[in-house]
XYZ file of C-alpha atoms in Angstrom:
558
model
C 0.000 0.000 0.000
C 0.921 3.533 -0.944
C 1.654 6.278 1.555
C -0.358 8.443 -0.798
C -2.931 7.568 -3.085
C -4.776 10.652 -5.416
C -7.086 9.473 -7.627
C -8.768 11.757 -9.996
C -8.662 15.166 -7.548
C -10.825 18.140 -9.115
C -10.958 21.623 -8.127
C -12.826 24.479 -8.973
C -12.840 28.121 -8.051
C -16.634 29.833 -8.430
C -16.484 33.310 -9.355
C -18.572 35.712 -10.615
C -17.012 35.415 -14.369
C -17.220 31.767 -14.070
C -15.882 28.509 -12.836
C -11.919 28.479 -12.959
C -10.650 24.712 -13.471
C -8.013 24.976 -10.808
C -6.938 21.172 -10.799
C -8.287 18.506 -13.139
C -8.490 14.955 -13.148
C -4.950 14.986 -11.093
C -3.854 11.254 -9.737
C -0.528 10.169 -8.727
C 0.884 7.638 -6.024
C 3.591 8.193 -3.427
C 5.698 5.881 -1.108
C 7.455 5.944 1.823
C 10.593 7.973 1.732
C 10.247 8.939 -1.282
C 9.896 12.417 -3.130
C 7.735 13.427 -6.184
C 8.219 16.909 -7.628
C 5.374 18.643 -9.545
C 6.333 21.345 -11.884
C 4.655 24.095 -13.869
C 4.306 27.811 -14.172
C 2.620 30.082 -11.689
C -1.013 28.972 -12.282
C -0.759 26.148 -13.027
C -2.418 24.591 -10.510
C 0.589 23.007 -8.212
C -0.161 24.857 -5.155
C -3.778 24.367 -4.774
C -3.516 20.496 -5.868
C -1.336 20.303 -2.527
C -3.591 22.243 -0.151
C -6.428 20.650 -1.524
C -5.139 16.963 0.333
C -5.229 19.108 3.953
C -8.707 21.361 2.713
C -6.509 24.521 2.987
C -7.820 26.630 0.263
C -10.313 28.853 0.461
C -13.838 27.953 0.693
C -16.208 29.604 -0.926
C -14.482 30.305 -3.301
C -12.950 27.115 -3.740
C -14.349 23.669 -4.275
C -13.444 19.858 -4.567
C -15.563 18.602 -7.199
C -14.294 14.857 -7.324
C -11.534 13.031 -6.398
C -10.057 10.377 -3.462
C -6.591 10.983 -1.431
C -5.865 8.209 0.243
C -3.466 8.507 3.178
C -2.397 6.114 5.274
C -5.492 4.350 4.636
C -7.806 7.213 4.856
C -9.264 9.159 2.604
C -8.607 13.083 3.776
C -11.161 14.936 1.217
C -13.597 12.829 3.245
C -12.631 13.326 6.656
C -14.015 15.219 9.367
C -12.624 18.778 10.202
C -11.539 17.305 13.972
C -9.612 14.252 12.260
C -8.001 16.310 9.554
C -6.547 18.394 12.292
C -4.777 15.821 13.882
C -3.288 15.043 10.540
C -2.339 18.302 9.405
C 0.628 19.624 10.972
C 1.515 16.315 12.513
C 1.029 13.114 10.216
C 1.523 15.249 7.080
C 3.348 18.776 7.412
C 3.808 21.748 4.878
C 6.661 24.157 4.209
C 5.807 27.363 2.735
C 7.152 29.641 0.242
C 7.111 33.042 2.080
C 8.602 32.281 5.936
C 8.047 35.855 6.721
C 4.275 36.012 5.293
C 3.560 32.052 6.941
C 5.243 32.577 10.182
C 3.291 34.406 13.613
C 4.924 37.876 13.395
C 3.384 38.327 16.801
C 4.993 34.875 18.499
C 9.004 33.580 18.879
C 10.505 31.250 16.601
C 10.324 29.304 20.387
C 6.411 29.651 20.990
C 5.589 28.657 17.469
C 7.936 25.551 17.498
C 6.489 24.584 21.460
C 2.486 24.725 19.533
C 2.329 21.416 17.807
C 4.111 19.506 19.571
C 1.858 20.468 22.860
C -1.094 20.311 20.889
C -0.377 17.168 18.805
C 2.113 15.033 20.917
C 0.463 16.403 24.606
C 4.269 16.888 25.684
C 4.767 19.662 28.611
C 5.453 23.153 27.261
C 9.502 21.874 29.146
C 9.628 18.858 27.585
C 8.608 20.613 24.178
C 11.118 23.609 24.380
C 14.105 20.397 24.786
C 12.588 18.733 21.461
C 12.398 22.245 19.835
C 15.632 23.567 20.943
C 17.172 19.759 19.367
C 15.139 20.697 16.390
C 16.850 24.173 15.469
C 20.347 22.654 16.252
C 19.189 19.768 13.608
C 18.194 22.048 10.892
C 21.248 23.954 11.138
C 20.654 27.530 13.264
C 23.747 27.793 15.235
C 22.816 29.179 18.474
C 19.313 27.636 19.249
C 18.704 29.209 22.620
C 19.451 32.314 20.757
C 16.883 31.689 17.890
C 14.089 30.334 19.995
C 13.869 33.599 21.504
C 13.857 35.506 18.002
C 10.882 37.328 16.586
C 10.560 36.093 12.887
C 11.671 39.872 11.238
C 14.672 39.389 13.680
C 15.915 36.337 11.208
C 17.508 36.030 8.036
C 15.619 34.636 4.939
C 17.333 31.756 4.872
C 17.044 31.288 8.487
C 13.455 31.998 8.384
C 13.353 28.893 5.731
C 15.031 26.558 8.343
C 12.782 27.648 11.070
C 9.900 26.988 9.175
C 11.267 23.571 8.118
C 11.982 22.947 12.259
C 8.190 23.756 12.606
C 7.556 21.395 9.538
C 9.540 18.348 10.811
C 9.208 18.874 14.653
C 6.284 16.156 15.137
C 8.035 13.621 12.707
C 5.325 13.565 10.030
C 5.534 10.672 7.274
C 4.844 13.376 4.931
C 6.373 16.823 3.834
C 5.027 19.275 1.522
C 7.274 21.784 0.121
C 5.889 24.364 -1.815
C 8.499 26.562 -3.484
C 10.981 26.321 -0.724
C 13.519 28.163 -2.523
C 11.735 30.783 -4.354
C 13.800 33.676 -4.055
C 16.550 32.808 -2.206
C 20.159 33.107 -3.226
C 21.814 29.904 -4.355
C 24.064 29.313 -1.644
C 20.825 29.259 0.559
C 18.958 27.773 -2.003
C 21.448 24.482 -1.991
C 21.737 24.350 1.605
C 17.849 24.127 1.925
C 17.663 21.541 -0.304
C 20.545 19.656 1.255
C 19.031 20.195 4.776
C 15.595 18.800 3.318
C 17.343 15.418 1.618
C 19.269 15.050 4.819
C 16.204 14.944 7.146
C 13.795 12.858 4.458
C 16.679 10.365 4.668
C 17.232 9.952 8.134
C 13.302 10.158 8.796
C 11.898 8.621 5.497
C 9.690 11.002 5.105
C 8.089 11.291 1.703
C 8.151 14.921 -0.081
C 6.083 16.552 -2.513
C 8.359 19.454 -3.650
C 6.551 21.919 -5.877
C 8.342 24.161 -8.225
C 8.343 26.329 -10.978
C 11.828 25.672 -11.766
C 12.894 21.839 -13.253
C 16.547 22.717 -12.592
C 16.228 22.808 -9.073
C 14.095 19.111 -9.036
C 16.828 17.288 -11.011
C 19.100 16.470 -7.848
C 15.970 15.910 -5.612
C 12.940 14.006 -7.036
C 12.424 10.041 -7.857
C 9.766 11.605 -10.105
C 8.204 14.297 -11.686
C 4.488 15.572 -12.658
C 4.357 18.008 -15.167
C 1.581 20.648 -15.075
C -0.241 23.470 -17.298
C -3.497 24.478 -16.715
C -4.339 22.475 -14.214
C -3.771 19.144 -15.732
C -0.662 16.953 -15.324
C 0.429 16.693 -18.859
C 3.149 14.375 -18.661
C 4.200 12.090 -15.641
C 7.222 9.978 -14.916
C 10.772 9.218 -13.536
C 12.867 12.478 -12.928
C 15.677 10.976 -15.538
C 12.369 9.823 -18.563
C 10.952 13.891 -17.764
C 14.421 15.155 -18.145
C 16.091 13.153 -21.322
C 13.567 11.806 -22.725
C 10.451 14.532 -22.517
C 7.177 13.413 -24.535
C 4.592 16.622 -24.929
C 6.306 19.962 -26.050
C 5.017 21.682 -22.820
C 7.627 19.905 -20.823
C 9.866 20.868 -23.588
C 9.246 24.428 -23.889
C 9.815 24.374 -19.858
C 13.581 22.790 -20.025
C 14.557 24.812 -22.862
C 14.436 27.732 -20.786
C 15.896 26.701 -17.840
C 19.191 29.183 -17.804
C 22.176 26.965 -18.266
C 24.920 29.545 -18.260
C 25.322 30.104 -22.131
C 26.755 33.688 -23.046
C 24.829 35.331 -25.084
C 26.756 36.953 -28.395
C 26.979 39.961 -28.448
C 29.248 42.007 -26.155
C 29.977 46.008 -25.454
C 32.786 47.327 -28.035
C 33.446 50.763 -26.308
C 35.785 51.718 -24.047
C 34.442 55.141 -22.537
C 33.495 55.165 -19.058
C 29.765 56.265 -18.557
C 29.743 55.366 -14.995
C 32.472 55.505 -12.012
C 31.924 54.557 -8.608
C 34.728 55.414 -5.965
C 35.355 54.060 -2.503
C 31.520 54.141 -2.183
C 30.044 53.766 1.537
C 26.606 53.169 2.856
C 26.307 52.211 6.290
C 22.787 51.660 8.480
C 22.135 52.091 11.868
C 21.367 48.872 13.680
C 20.394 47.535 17.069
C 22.819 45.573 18.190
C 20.955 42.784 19.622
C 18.847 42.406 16.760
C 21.513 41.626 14.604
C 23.924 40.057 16.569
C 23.588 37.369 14.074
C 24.964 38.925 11.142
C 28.295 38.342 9.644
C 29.048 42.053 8.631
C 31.308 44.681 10.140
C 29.577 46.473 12.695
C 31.798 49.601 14.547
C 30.746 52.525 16.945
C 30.598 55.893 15.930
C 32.686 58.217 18.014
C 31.231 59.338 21.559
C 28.048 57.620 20.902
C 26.421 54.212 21.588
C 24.800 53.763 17.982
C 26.140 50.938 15.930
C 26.036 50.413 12.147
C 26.231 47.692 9.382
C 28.477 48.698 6.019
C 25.832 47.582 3.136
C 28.699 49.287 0.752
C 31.728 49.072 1.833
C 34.763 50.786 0.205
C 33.182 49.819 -3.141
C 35.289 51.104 -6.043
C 34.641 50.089 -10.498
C 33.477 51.132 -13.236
C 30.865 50.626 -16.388
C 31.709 51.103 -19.966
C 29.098 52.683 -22.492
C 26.922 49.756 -23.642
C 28.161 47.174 -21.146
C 25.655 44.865 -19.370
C 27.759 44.779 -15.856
C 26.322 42.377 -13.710
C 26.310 42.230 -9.807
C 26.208 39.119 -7.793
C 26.271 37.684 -3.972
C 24.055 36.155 -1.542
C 21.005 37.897 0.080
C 21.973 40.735 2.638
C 25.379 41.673 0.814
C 25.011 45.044 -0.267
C 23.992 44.731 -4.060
C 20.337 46.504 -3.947
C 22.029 49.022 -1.597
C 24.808 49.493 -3.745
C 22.120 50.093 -7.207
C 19.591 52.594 -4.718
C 22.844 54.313 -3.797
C 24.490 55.016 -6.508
C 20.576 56.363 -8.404
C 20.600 58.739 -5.205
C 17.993 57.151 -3.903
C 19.158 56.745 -0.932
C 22.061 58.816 0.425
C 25.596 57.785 0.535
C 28.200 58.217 3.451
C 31.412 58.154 1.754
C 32.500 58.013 -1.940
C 32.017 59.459 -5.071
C 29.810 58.401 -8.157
C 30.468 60.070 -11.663
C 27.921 60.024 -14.574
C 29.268 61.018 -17.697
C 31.756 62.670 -16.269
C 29.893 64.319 -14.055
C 30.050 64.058 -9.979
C 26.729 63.215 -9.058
C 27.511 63.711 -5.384
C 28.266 67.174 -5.533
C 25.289 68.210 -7.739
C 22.731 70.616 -6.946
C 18.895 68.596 -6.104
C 17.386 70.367 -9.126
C 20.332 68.546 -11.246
C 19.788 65.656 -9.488
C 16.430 65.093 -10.107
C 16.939 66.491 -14.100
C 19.583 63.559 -14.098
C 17.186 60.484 -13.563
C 15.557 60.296 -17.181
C 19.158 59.623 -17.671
C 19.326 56.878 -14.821
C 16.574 54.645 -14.484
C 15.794 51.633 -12.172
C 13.734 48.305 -12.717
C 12.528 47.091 -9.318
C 12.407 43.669 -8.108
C 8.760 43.348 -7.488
C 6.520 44.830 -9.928
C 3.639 43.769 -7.304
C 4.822 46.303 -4.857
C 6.475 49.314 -7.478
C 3.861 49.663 -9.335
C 0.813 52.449 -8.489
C -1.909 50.213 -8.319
C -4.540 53.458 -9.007
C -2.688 53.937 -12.205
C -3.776 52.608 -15.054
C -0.350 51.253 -17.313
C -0.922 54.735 -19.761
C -0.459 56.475 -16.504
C 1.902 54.506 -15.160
C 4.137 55.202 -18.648
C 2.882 58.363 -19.117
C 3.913 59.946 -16.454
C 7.508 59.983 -16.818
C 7.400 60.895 -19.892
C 5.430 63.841 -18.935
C 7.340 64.564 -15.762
C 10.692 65.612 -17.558
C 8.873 67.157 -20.635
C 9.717 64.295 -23.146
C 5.830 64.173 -24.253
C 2.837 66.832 -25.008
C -0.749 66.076 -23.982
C -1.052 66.146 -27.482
C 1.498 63.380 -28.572
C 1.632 61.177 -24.976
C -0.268 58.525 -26.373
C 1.491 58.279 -29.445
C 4.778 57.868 -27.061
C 2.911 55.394 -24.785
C 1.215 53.266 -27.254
C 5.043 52.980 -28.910
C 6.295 51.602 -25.175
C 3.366 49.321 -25.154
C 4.321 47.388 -28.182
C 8.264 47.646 -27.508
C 7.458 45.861 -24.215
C 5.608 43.228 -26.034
C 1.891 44.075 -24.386
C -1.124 44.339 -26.470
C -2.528 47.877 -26.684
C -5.636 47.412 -24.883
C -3.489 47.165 -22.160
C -3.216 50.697 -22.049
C -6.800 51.425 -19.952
C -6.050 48.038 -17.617
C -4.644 48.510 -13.678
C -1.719 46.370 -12.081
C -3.746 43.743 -10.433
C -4.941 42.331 -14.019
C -2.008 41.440 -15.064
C 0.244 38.027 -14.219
C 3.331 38.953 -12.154
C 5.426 38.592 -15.955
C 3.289 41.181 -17.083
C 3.681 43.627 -14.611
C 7.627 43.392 -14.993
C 6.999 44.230 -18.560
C 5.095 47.297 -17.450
C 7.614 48.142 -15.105
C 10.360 47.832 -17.757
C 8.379 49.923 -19.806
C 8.089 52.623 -17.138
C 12.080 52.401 -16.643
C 12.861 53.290 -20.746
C 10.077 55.422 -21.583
C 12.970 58.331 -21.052
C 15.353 56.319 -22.962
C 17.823 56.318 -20.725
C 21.275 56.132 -21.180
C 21.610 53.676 -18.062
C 19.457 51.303 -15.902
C 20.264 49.360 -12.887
C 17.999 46.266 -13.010
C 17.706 44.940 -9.433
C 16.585 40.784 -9.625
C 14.182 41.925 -12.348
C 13.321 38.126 -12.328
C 13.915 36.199 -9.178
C 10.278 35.279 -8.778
C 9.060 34.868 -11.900
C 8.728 31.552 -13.817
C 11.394 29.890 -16.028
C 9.455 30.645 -19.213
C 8.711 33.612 -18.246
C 12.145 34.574 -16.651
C 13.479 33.737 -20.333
C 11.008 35.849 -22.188
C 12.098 39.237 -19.839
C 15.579 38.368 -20.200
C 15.485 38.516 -24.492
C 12.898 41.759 -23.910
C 15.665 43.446 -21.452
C 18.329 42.258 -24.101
C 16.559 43.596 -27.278
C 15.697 46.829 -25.183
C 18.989 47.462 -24.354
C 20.244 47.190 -28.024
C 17.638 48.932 -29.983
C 17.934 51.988 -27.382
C 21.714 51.610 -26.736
C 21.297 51.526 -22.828
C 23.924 50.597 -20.774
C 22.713 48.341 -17.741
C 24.215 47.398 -14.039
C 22.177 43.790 -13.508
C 21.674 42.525 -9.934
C 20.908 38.716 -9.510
C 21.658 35.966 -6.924
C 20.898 34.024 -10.001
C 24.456 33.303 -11.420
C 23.568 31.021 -14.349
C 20.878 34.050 -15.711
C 24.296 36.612 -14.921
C 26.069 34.766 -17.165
C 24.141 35.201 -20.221
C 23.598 38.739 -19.913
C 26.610 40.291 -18.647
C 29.922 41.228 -19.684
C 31.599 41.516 -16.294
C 31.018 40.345 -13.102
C 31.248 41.873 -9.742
C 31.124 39.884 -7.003
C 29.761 40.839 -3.458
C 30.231 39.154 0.318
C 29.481 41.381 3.222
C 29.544 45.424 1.405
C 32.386 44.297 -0.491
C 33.568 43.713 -3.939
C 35.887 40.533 -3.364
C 36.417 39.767 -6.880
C 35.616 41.243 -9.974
C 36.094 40.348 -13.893
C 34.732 39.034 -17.231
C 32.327 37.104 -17.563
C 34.364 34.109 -18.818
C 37.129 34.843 -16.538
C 34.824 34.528 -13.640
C 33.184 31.181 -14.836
C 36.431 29.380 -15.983
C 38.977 30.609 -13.599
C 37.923 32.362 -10.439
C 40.409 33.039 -7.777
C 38.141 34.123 -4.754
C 36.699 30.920 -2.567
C 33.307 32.668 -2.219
C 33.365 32.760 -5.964
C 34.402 29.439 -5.972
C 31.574 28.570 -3.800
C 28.649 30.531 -5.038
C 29.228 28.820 -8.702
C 29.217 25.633 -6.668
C 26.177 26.298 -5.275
C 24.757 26.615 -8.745
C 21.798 23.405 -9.228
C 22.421 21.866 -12.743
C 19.551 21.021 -15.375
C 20.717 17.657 -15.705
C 19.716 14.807 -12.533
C 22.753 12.715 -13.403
C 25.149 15.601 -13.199
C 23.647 17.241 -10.541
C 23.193 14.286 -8.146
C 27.030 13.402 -9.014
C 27.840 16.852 -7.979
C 25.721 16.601 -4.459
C 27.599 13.331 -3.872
C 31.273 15.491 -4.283
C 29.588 18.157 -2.082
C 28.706 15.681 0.589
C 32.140 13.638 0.499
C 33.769 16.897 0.840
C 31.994 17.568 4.406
């Protein structure tokens, strides 16, 4: 007998422009210990497949139409809400995507570990803190007595992620759901998430469902694979079958654009500087408690009792007309604070930046603010940057109206031009924010960033969250953008394989500073730094062969 048995699981969503097909049809079968991955873009129906087993999505206006999911003998779509409870969270346990969005901002990392293991196990809140306290040591948070008395903003993100997997695995359930575990992180996190995961399934033989958008991170993990689109699997089967051997061209489409470090052709031919940056500083003020934690510099400020972390420390290069410079580290070391300082949006300490020869430090605020239609930005999260009471002709319209590029006259002339170079169909033009998929909204907010046509943009993890097929189709826009308009671009990923393609150089960050810094090629083939060395180790491969060779070297080496 199976541990899990789905046969034919349908789900709808009732709305008032209809029924939305969520999940269709869906059956699959998993054993003991081991781990099935299901795949597909946002949408696709992944998530709500999952919480559908544990009746976690919302109701109205969600739905199970049909379907058995047969768990350890009983079927949970037909159990009562008092025996599903003392399932979920003990018998079969979930980790989330967004630790800072899923975890109690009001409770400790502590109180929320002691909570199912009181209210599943019936230990005594001491006996629970030992078993929690054992937990946090287990998944790898160095000082436990430390973290259990941490608020959840107090953490890291990748220490978030292992708290939430302590919470996950702290009654020993027989089965773990993983729902984009990884999403966002950098890939030094990203592979020591995954290796903390494979460790704890193997010494607990605990069975996984690991849901992602992203088959390159699956190949070293999963026995086997569901692929879906639309909310039906559309091809099924062993990781190495879904991965050589691929049947439907959805599943093709999908590993074709999984970013496998090619460089892309072209590269810059000038040699004039457009931007310098010298022994830049940015420094915060901290608490010190809070982030005792944290592996950067902190130092006092004369006479006073304030401390402060270096987010740019001493940072010194510079960017050649046309380049595509790329800048790359782990989360927390400096890049974004290094692209907002040197756009003067936020202010620097120490250093000087120079923009076509001119120092941008020293310039009077009515130059300053004439200089950003030369210096634009593309934000990480288009769900957050962009005005969502603007309509996407506002949104592009306003720039362009702001430094006098456009007329009322000829503004929708301009804005209907952006609209097509950004690859969105004109009716867009009268649409808000929330009606577009998050790919969509990037596009706006890439249109927004060259309606001045800049002569430089800092792109800051323009595509972290977004889906492989969608992540490709943004990088050939920003590409062909950049080419037809002659922009110069500073690119800021954690994403080293997507770096690669674009960029021309590499900077490489680790704790405010630039540790190592050349071309592209250079970096790739021969770096001399160790945290280079590391962060391209860290790298997942798009091959389950090569990958799980690789995690076997990693392993042997510990």
């Amino acid at each position: 007998m199976y541990l899990l048995s789905v046969e034919d699981l349908t789900v709808h969503f009732h709305s008032r422009n209809g029924i939305i097909k969520a999940v269709r049809n869906l059956s699959f079968v998993l054993d003991y210990g081991e781990t099935l991955a299901i795949v597909g873009e946002s949408g696709s129906g992944k998530s709500v497949a999952s919480y559908s087993l544990l009746d976690l999505i919302p109701k109205p206006p969600g739905k199970i139409e049909a379907g058995k999911a047969i768990f350890n003998g009983s079927d949970l779509l037909t159990l009562e809400t008092l025996d599903l409870q003392k399932i979920r969270g003990n018998e079969i346990a979930i980790i989330f995507q967004d630790p800072m969005s899923s975890l109690n901002p009001y409770l400790t990392i502590g109180e929320q570990l002691i909570e199912p293991i009181v209210y599943h196990k019936k230990k005594s809140r001491r006996e629970a803190k030992g078993l929690a306290l054992s937990m946090l040591t287990e998944v790898g948070l160095n000082g436990p007595d430390n973290k259990f008395n941490c608020f959840p903003h107090e953490l890291s993100g990748g220490m978030q992620q292992r708290a939430m997997i302590a919470m996950a695995l702290i009654t020993k359930p027989k089965l773990l759901i993983c729902d984009e575990p990884t999403t966002a992180l950098d890939v030094t996190t990203q592979a020591q998430i995954i290796r903390l995961i494979q460790k704890i399934q193997k010494k607990y033989k605990i069975a996984v469902v690991f849901i992602s958008h992203d088959l390159g991170v699956v190949a070293g993990i999963a026995d086997k694979i569901i692929v879906m689109k639309d909310g039906e699997a559309v091809e099924s089967g062993i990781t190495n079958d879904i991965f050589y051997n691929p049947k439907t061209q959805y599943t093709k489409k999908l590993l074709s654009s999984i970013p496998r470090g090619e460089k892309r052709e072209k590269n810059y031919t000038s040699k004039k500087v457009l931007l310098e940056v010298n022994n830049l500083v940015k420094y915060y003020p901290v608490n010190q408690d809070t982030f005792s934690w944290q592996t950067f510099k902190l130092f006092s400020a004369k006479n006073t009792e304030k401390r402060y972390v270096k987010a740019v420390d001493d940072v010194s290069f510079d960017i050649k007309r046309g380049e595509i410079f790329g800048v790359v580290g782990e989360s927390g070391c400096g890049k974004s604070s290094l692209g907002k300082t040197i756009l003067q949006l936020t202010s620097l300490d120490e250093g000087q930046i120079y923009f076509s020869d001119k120092n941008l430090v020293n310039l009077p605020l009515s130059e300053k603010i004439s200089m950003r239609k030369h210096m634009q930005m593309i934000f990480q999260d288009p769900y957050s940057s962009l005005n969502p009471r603007m309509t996407v002709f506002d949104t592009l319209a306003e720039p362009l109206l702001y430094h006098s590029l456009a007329t009322s006259t000829n503004i929708q002339k301009h804005v209907l031009s952006l609209i097509d170079d950004i690859g969105l169909p004109r009716i867009s033009a009268k649409k808000y924010p929330h009606e577009f998929s998050g790919g969509q909204r990037q596009r706006i907010a890439i249109g927004r960033a060259i309606a001045t046509k800049p002569e430089f943009i800092i792109a800051d993890e323009p595509v972290s969250a977004l889906d492989v097929t969608v992540q490709a189709q943004i990088l050939e826009l920003i590409l062909n953008l950049t080419e037809k308009h002659n922009m110069t671009m500073m690119f800021i990923s954690h994403d080293l394989s997507v770096v690669r393609y674009l960029a021309d150089r590499i900077a490489v960050m680790q704790h405010g500073k630039i540790v190592e810094l050349n071309t592209t090629s250079e970096i790739f083939s021969s770096a001399s730094e160790k945290y280079t060395k590391e962060l391209l180790g860290a790298i997942p491969l798009a091959d389950p062969k090569e990958e799980k060779k690789r995690q076997n070297t990693i392993m042997s080496d510990r």
